[in-house]
Amino acid sequence: MITSFLVLEIAMFATFLWAKKLKLGKLDWLAVAGLTILNAIFVYWWMPVPTLSQLVMPVALETTLISIWTLLIGSATVVIEKVTTKKHDRMALNITLWPFVIPLIAIGISVVAGVSKSLTVRPMYHSVQATKQKEAPLTKDDQPIALSAQAAQNMMKKAFSQVPDSSMYELGDLSAQYIKGKPYYVAPVEFNGFVSWFMNRELPGYFVVSATDINDTAHFVKEKMAYSETSWFSHSIARKIYMANPRYQQVGEPILEVDNSGQTYWVQTLLNVRWAGQVMFNNIHVAITNANTGKTEVYKTKDLPKWVDVGVSPEAATLMNRTYGNPYAFNFRHKNQIKPTENGSESGVTPMFNVNGSLAYFDDFTTVRSNADSDKGYSLIDTRSGKLRFYTGKNVGIMDSEGAMKVAKQLHPQNKWHGSNPVIMNIDGTPTWVVSMMDNNERFREYAYIKGADQNVIGEGANASDALASYRNALAGSAQSAAASDQKVKIKKITGKVGRVNTNATLNGKQVVVFKLVDDDTLYTLDPSQKQDALLLQENDQVELKVKAIAGASVANVVTLTNKSLK
């Protein structure tokens, strides 16, 4: 903060002294005092990071105004002298046009910084902590968010009457997080203007709603918070964080997190900024501010307290995806360039609650400047460390999230339902889009499971279990149809132990047995009318199979079944 102020002050004094040849009059000193006040207000209010990219334009503007000021004052002196004495000596005015060189240089530096920012993408790209993997990690045990951000927000707005003097406040930004091990959406109650803040000074609390339980309702939690995003002056959370660490750029909105004891904190992502304005992702810092006391501490991501779930904001994650997908600037052939679809629920990304109790941001990538709905892979960004994992493998060539939501929109045109929160899941070795279907009021209606490589294979259900069963039946049906017509079908002998089994599955109104073997991603289907003791199949049974299989298919049809464990 002091560095930014000093840069503006030095530029101001240098221009004044040069323009007036070291001779400042009373009026000049008044101008100096006025600009000093404006510099202090600028640094305090707009909070620039002390880098060349953020200070060069204020310097250019200020020095231009000073140069014009001295020129106008000098011209006025000339006119007065000419009228009163009928003569004038230009050199006696102690002004010169050379100070205009300073703003011209500042503007030139700004242009160079802008060009440099556009051209030097490589440092930003290499600062992303990224790894590539081929196998999709998401399985049916990972829990996609049932509620979209809009649905949760609508539920909170409908419950807003729970807030005391609710007309003085408005709902803040939502964030996904764990509270005592359970997934929730959290949104603070914010001031709706300066008058609201001046009259109350403290926020009354925040709203929470389950992110996965569609039957949950939003409820208000009373918790006094003196510091917030919409507070003013020294109680502004952005200003509080800036004063604690002004060298880093605040990226995204501060996120309200609740620790295990119920205490509220504001969590803000901080990124390092290079001279030309490029943000770097290899040295992420996180500011944590107690919402009641204002105590602020800055951590590296590796040192974050365990209760912090979202050290990296959704906006920072989206920026990271854009940087990772575009490694080479001005590559007119677009070699190696891909772009994130940004169809997620929070600033373009979708938070994923993982079975291990962690959070990650999901987004898929498609081709640059193409209308093809083809997926080029997807990323998962850890919300604590900021590490990006990019997955390709089986996912390349399937439809992207845009195509999946177009398919979902056509499922119930009469109800005008639409898709939300699209994520890829690895269902029995098959890349599958899981889309939450929402009505016009953003209420969750059902899950839609859509095969990534075939939009005609779809399973629907009011909950994840029903949708999964329906989808597996659809997968089995597609495999049976293919086996009947494909000349490349082969008969294989397989032995193994049953890992999971469903003897009550249905396909086209007919009962089928569906099961998997341990350490085998293939889904096996069997018509029990051909083998009635298949209905007695249980987990851990040792079986011998003859199956019809097609190369690359994730579902196979059982021709014969021998259950060695059945006595």
PDB file of N, CA and C in Angstrom, residues 16-69:
ATOM      1  N   PHE A  16       5.749  18.050 -11.484  1.00  0.00           N
ATOM      2  CA  PHE A  16       5.561  19.446 -11.061  1.00  0.00           C
ATOM      3  C   PHE A  16       6.886  20.215 -11.100  1.00  0.00           C
ATOM      4  N   LEU A  17       7.913  19.625 -10.514  1.00  0.00           N
ATOM      5  CA  LEU A  17       9.193  20.323 -10.437  1.00  0.00           C
ATOM      6  C   LEU A  17       9.799  20.546 -11.815  1.00  0.00           C
ATOM      7  N   TRP A  18       9.619  19.561 -12.705  1.00  0.00           N
ATOM      8  CA  TRP A  18      10.134  19.709 -14.067  1.00  0.00           C
ATOM      9  C   TRP A  18       9.352  20.771 -14.821  1.00  0.00           C
ATOM     10  N   ALA A  19       8.027  20.744 -14.664  1.00  0.00           N
ATOM     11  CA  ALA A  19       7.189  21.689 -15.401  1.00  0.00           C
ATOM     12  C   ALA A  19       7.410  23.125 -14.943  1.00  0.00           C
ATOM     13  N   LYS A  20       7.632  23.312 -13.661  1.00  0.00           N
ATOM     14  CA  LYS A  20       7.776  24.668 -13.124  1.00  0.00           C
ATOM     15  C   LYS A  20       9.229  25.042 -12.833  1.00  0.00           C
ATOM     16  N   LYS A  21      10.157  24.239 -13.313  1.00  0.00           N
ATOM     17  CA  LYS A  21      11.587  24.531 -13.147  1.00  0.00           C
ATOM     18  C   LYS A  21      11.951  24.806 -11.685  1.00  0.00           C
ATOM     19  N   LEU A  22      11.478  23.898 -10.835  1.00  0.00           N
ATOM     20  CA  LEU A  22      11.781  23.900  -9.398  1.00  0.00           C
ATOM     21  C   LEU A  22      11.205  25.103  -8.657  1.00  0.00           C
ATOM     22  N   LYS A  23      10.321  25.842  -9.304  1.00  0.00           N
ATOM     23  CA  LYS A  23       9.740  27.018  -8.657  1.00  0.00           C
ATOM     24  C   LYS A  23       8.227  26.835  -8.556  1.00  0.00           C
ATOM     25  N   LEU A  24       7.763  26.426  -7.385  1.00  0.00           N
ATOM     26  CA  LEU A  24       6.340  26.178  -7.175  1.00  0.00           C
ATOM     27  C   LEU A  24       5.716  27.347  -6.427  1.00  0.00           C
ATOM     28  N   GLY A  25       4.605  27.864  -7.005  1.00  0.00           N
ATOM     29  CA  GLY A  25       3.876  28.933  -6.352  1.00  0.00           C
ATOM     30  C   GLY A  25       2.858  28.392  -5.360  1.00  0.00           C
ATOM     31  N   LYS A  26       2.142  29.309  -4.703  1.00  0.00           N
ATOM     32  CA  LYS A  26       1.134  28.897  -3.719  1.00  0.00           C
ATOM     33  C   LYS A  26       0.056  28.035  -4.356  1.00  0.00           C
ATOM     34  N   LEU A  27      -0.360  28.431  -5.564  1.00  0.00           N
ATOM     35  CA  LEU A  27      -1.398  27.659  -6.244  1.00  0.00           C
ATOM     36  C   LEU A  27      -0.902  26.253  -6.577  1.00  0.00           C
ATOM     37  N   ASP A  28       0.370  26.152  -6.934  1.00  0.00           N
ATOM     38  CA  ASP A  28       0.951  24.844  -7.228  1.00  0.00           C
ATOM     39  C   ASP A  28       0.966  23.950  -5.985  1.00  0.00           C
ATOM     40  N   TRP A  29       1.320  24.556  -4.841  1.00  0.00           N
ATOM     41  CA  TRP A  29       1.340  23.770  -3.613  1.00  0.00           C
ATOM     42  C   TRP A  29      -0.057  23.301  -3.213  1.00  0.00           C
ATOM     43  N   LEU A  30      -1.065  24.102  -3.502  1.00  0.00           N
ATOM     44  CA  LEU A  30      -2.449  23.668  -3.268  1.00  0.00           C
ATOM     45  C   LEU A  30      -2.801  22.482  -4.163  1.00  0.00           C
ATOM     46  N   ALA A  31      -2.324  22.542  -5.424  1.00  0.00           N
ATOM     47  CA  ALA A  31      -2.562  21.423  -6.347  1.00  0.00           C
ATOM     48  C   ALA A  31      -1.857  20.161  -5.859  1.00  0.00           C
ATOM     49  N   VAL A  32      -0.636  20.337  -5.357  1.00  0.00           N
ATOM     50  CA  VAL A  32       0.104  19.200  -4.813  1.00  0.00           C
ATOM     51  C   VAL A  32      -0.661  18.575  -3.647  1.00  0.00           C
ATOM     52  N   ALA A  33      -1.169  19.401  -2.758  1.00  0.00           N
ATOM     53  CA  ALA A  33      -1.923  18.894  -1.608  1.00  0.00           C
ATOM     54  C   ALA A  33      -3.177  18.156  -2.061  1.00  0.00           C
ATOM     55  N   GLY A  34      -3.879  18.724  -3.055  1.00  0.00           N
ATOM     56  CA  GLY A  34      -5.093  18.076  -3.559  1.00  0.00           C
ATOM     57  C   GLY A  34      -4.797  16.732  -4.199  1.00  0.00           C
ATOM     58  N   LEU A  35      -3.718  16.650  -5.012  1.00  0.00           N
ATOM     59  CA  LEU A  35      -3.357  15.382  -5.652  1.00  0.00           C
ATOM     60  C   LEU A  35      -2.873  14.352  -4.644  1.00  0.00           C
ATOM     61  N   THR A  36      -2.224  14.809  -3.586  1.00  0.00           N
ATOM     62  CA  THR A  36      -1.798  13.881  -2.529  1.00  0.00           C
ATOM     63  C   THR A  36      -3.010  13.220  -1.883  1.00  0.00           C
ATOM     64  N   ILE A  37      -4.050  14.011  -1.644  1.00  0.00           N
ATOM     65  CA  ILE A  37      -5.283  13.457  -1.071  1.00  0.00           C
ATOM     66  C   ILE A  37      -5.919  12.461  -2.042  1.00  0.00           C
ATOM     67  N   LEU A  38      -5.930  12.810  -3.343  1.00  0.00           N
ATOM     68  CA  LEU A  38      -6.499  11.911  -4.354  1.00  0.00           C
ATOM     69  C   LEU A  38      -5.685  10.620  -4.456  1.00  0.00           C
ATOM     70  N   ASN A  39      -4.376  10.709  -4.363  1.00  0.00           N
ATOM     71  CA  ASN A  39      -3.531   9.509  -4.393  1.00  0.00           C
ATOM     72  C   ASN A  39      -3.845   8.585  -3.213  1.00  0.00           C
ATOM     73  N   ALA A  40      -4.021   9.189  -2.039  1.00  0.00           N
ATOM     74  CA  ALA A  40      -4.338   8.394  -0.849  1.00  0.00           C
ATOM     75  C   ALA A  40      -5.695   7.708  -1.001  1.00  0.00           C
ATOM     76  N   ILE A  41      -6.669   8.460  -1.551  1.00  0.00           N
ATOM     77  CA  ILE A  41      -7.997   7.869  -1.759  1.00  0.00           C
ATOM     78  C   ILE A  41      -7.927   6.742  -2.782  1.00  0.00           C
ATOM     79  N   PHE A  42      -7.169   6.957  -3.862  1.00  0.00           N
ATOM     80  CA  PHE A  42      -7.048   5.928  -4.908  1.00  0.00           C
ATOM     81  C   PHE A  42      -6.455   4.638  -4.336  1.00  0.00           C
ATOM     82  N   VAL A  43      -5.364   4.757  -3.608  1.00  0.00           N
ATOM     83  CA  VAL A  43      -4.702   3.570  -3.060  1.00  0.00           C
ATOM     84  C   VAL A  43      -5.591   2.885  -2.029  1.00  0.00           C
ATOM     85  N   TYR A  44      -6.280   3.670  -1.210  1.00  0.00           N
ATOM     86  CA  TYR A  44      -7.130   3.089  -0.166  1.00  0.00           C
ATOM     87  C   TYR A  44      -8.372   2.432  -0.765  1.00  0.00           C
ATOM     88  N   TRP A  45      -8.956   3.075  -1.780  1.00  0.00           N
ATOM     89  CA  TRP A  45     -10.247   2.607  -2.288  1.00  0.00           C
ATOM     90  C   TRP A  45     -10.108   1.530  -3.360  1.00  0.00           C
ATOM     91  N   TRP A  46      -9.200   1.768  -4.323  1.00  0.00           N
ATOM     92  CA  TRP A  46      -9.077   0.816  -5.438  1.00  0.00           C
ATOM     93  C   TRP A  46      -8.041  -0.265  -5.175  1.00  0.00           C
ATOM     94  N   MET A  47      -7.198  -0.082  -4.217  1.00  0.00           N
ATOM     95  CA  MET A  47      -6.273  -1.105  -3.749  1.00  0.00           C
ATOM     96  C   MET A  47      -5.445  -1.751  -4.866  1.00  0.00           C
ATOM     97  N   PRO A  48      -4.632  -0.959  -5.572  1.00  0.00           N
ATOM     98  CA  PRO A  48      -3.813  -1.547  -6.640  1.00  0.00           C
ATOM     99  C   PRO A  48      -2.655  -2.361  -6.079  1.00  0.00           C
ATOM    100  N   VAL A  49      -2.357  -3.479  -6.755  1.00  0.00           N
ATOM    101  CA  VAL A  49      -1.163  -4.238  -6.405  1.00  0.00           C
ATOM    102  C   VAL A  49       0.041  -3.442  -6.907  1.00  0.00           C
ATOM    103  N   PRO A  50       1.113  -3.289  -6.106  1.00  0.00           N
ATOM    104  CA  PRO A  50       2.245  -2.445  -6.501  1.00  0.00           C
ATOM    105  C   PRO A  50       3.077  -3.061  -7.624  1.00  0.00           C
ATOM    106  N   THR A  51       2.459  -3.296  -8.776  1.00  0.00           N
ATOM    107  CA  THR A  51       3.166  -3.769  -9.958  1.00  0.00           C
ATOM    108  C   THR A  51       3.047  -2.711 -11.044  1.00  0.00           C
ATOM    109  N   LEU A  52       3.958  -2.759 -11.991  1.00  0.00           N
ATOM    110  CA  LEU A  52       3.988  -1.755 -13.054  1.00  0.00           C
ATOM    111  C   LEU A  52       2.682  -1.729 -13.830  1.00  0.00           C
ATOM    112  N   SER A  53       2.094  -2.898 -14.063  1.00  0.00           N
ATOM    113  CA  SER A  53       0.881  -2.964 -14.868  1.00  0.00           C
ATOM    114  C   SER A  53      -0.287  -2.244 -14.219  1.00  0.00           C
ATOM    115  N   GLN A  54      -0.348  -2.235 -12.881  1.00  0.00           N
ATOM    116  CA  GLN A  54      -1.476  -1.626 -12.204  1.00  0.00           C
ATOM    117  C   GLN A  54      -1.245  -0.167 -11.831  1.00  0.00           C
ATOM    118  N   LEU A  55       0.020   0.295 -11.875  1.00  0.00           N
ATOM    119  CA  LEU A  55       0.307   1.667 -11.476  1.00  0.00           C
ATOM    120  C   LEU A  55       0.633   2.583 -12.646  1.00  0.00           C
ATOM    121  N   VAL A  56       0.964   2.012 -13.802  1.00  0.00           N
ATOM    122  CA  VAL A  56       1.437   2.852 -14.897  1.00  0.00           C
ATOM    123  C   VAL A  56       0.339   3.751 -15.451  1.00  0.00           C
ATOM    124  N   MET A  57      -0.889   3.268 -15.538  1.00  0.00           N
ATOM    125  CA  MET A  57      -1.972   4.107 -16.065  1.00  0.00           C
ATOM    126  C   MET A  57      -2.364   5.221 -15.098  1.00  0.00           C
ATOM    127  N   PRO A  58      -2.477   4.965 -13.774  1.00  0.00           N
ATOM    128  CA  PRO A  58      -2.694   6.093 -12.856  1.00  0.00           C
ATOM    129  C   PRO A  58      -1.590   7.134 -12.938  1.00  0.00           C
ATOM    130  N   VAL A  59      -0.337   6.687 -13.081  1.00  0.00           N
ATOM    131  CA  VAL A  59       0.778   7.631 -13.221  1.00  0.00           C
ATOM    132  C   VAL A  59       0.627   8.441 -14.493  1.00  0.00           C
ATOM    133  N   ALA A  60       0.264   7.767 -15.602  1.00  0.00           N
ATOM    134  CA  ALA A  60       0.090   8.467 -16.877  1.00  0.00           C
ATOM    135  C   ALA A  60      -1.014   9.510 -16.780  1.00  0.00           C
ATOM    136  N   LEU A  61      -2.134   9.151 -16.168  1.00  0.00           N
ATOM    137  CA  LEU A  61      -3.257  10.079 -16.034  1.00  0.00           C
ATOM    138  C   LEU A  61      -2.881  11.268 -15.152  1.00  0.00           C
ATOM    139  N   GLU A  62      -2.249  10.972 -14.025  1.00  0.00           N
ATOM    140  CA  GLU A  62      -1.895  12.038 -13.085  1.00  0.00           C
ATOM    141  C   GLU A  62      -0.888  13.005 -13.687  1.00  0.00           C
ATOM    142  N   THR A  63       0.171  12.505 -14.306  1.00  0.00           N
ATOM    143  CA  THR A  63       1.187  13.382 -14.883  1.00  0.00           C
ATOM    144  C   THR A  63       0.651  14.174 -16.072  1.00  0.00           C
ATOM    145  N   THR A  64      -0.282  13.589 -16.809  1.00  0.00           N
ATOM    146  CA  THR A  64      -0.914  14.339 -17.909  1.00  0.00           C
ATOM    147  C   THR A  64      -1.703  15.519 -17.361  1.00  0.00           C
ATOM    148  N   LEU A  65      -2.476  15.266 -16.312  1.00  0.00           N
ATOM    149  CA  LEU A  65      -3.254  16.356 -15.710  1.00  0.00           C
ATOM    150  C   LEU A  65      -2.346  17.446 -15.153  1.00  0.00           C
ATOM    151  N   ILE A  66      -1.214  17.054 -14.553  1.00  0.00           N
ATOM    152  CA  ILE A  66      -0.288  18.049 -14.012  1.00  0.00           C
ATOM    153  C   ILE A  66       0.315  18.891 -15.127  1.00  0.00           C
ATOM    154  N   SER A  67       0.694  18.215 -16.214  1.00  0.00           N
ATOM    155  CA  SER A  67       1.279  18.938 -17.337  1.00  0.00           C
ATOM    156  C   SER A  67       0.285  19.923 -17.938  1.00  0.00           C
ATOM    157  N   ILE A  68      -0.965  19.477 -18.073  1.00  0.00           N
ATOM    158  CA  ILE A  68      -1.998  20.379 -18.596  1.00  0.00           C
ATOM    159  C   ILE A  68      -2.237  21.528 -17.615  1.00  0.00           C
ATOM    160  N   TRP A  69      -2.229  21.187 -16.318  1.00  0.00           N
ATOM    161  CA  TRP A  69      -2.432  22.208 -15.278  1.00  0.00           C
ATOM    162  C   TRP A  69      -1.372  23.307 -15.381  1.00  0.00           C
TER     163      TRP A  69
END
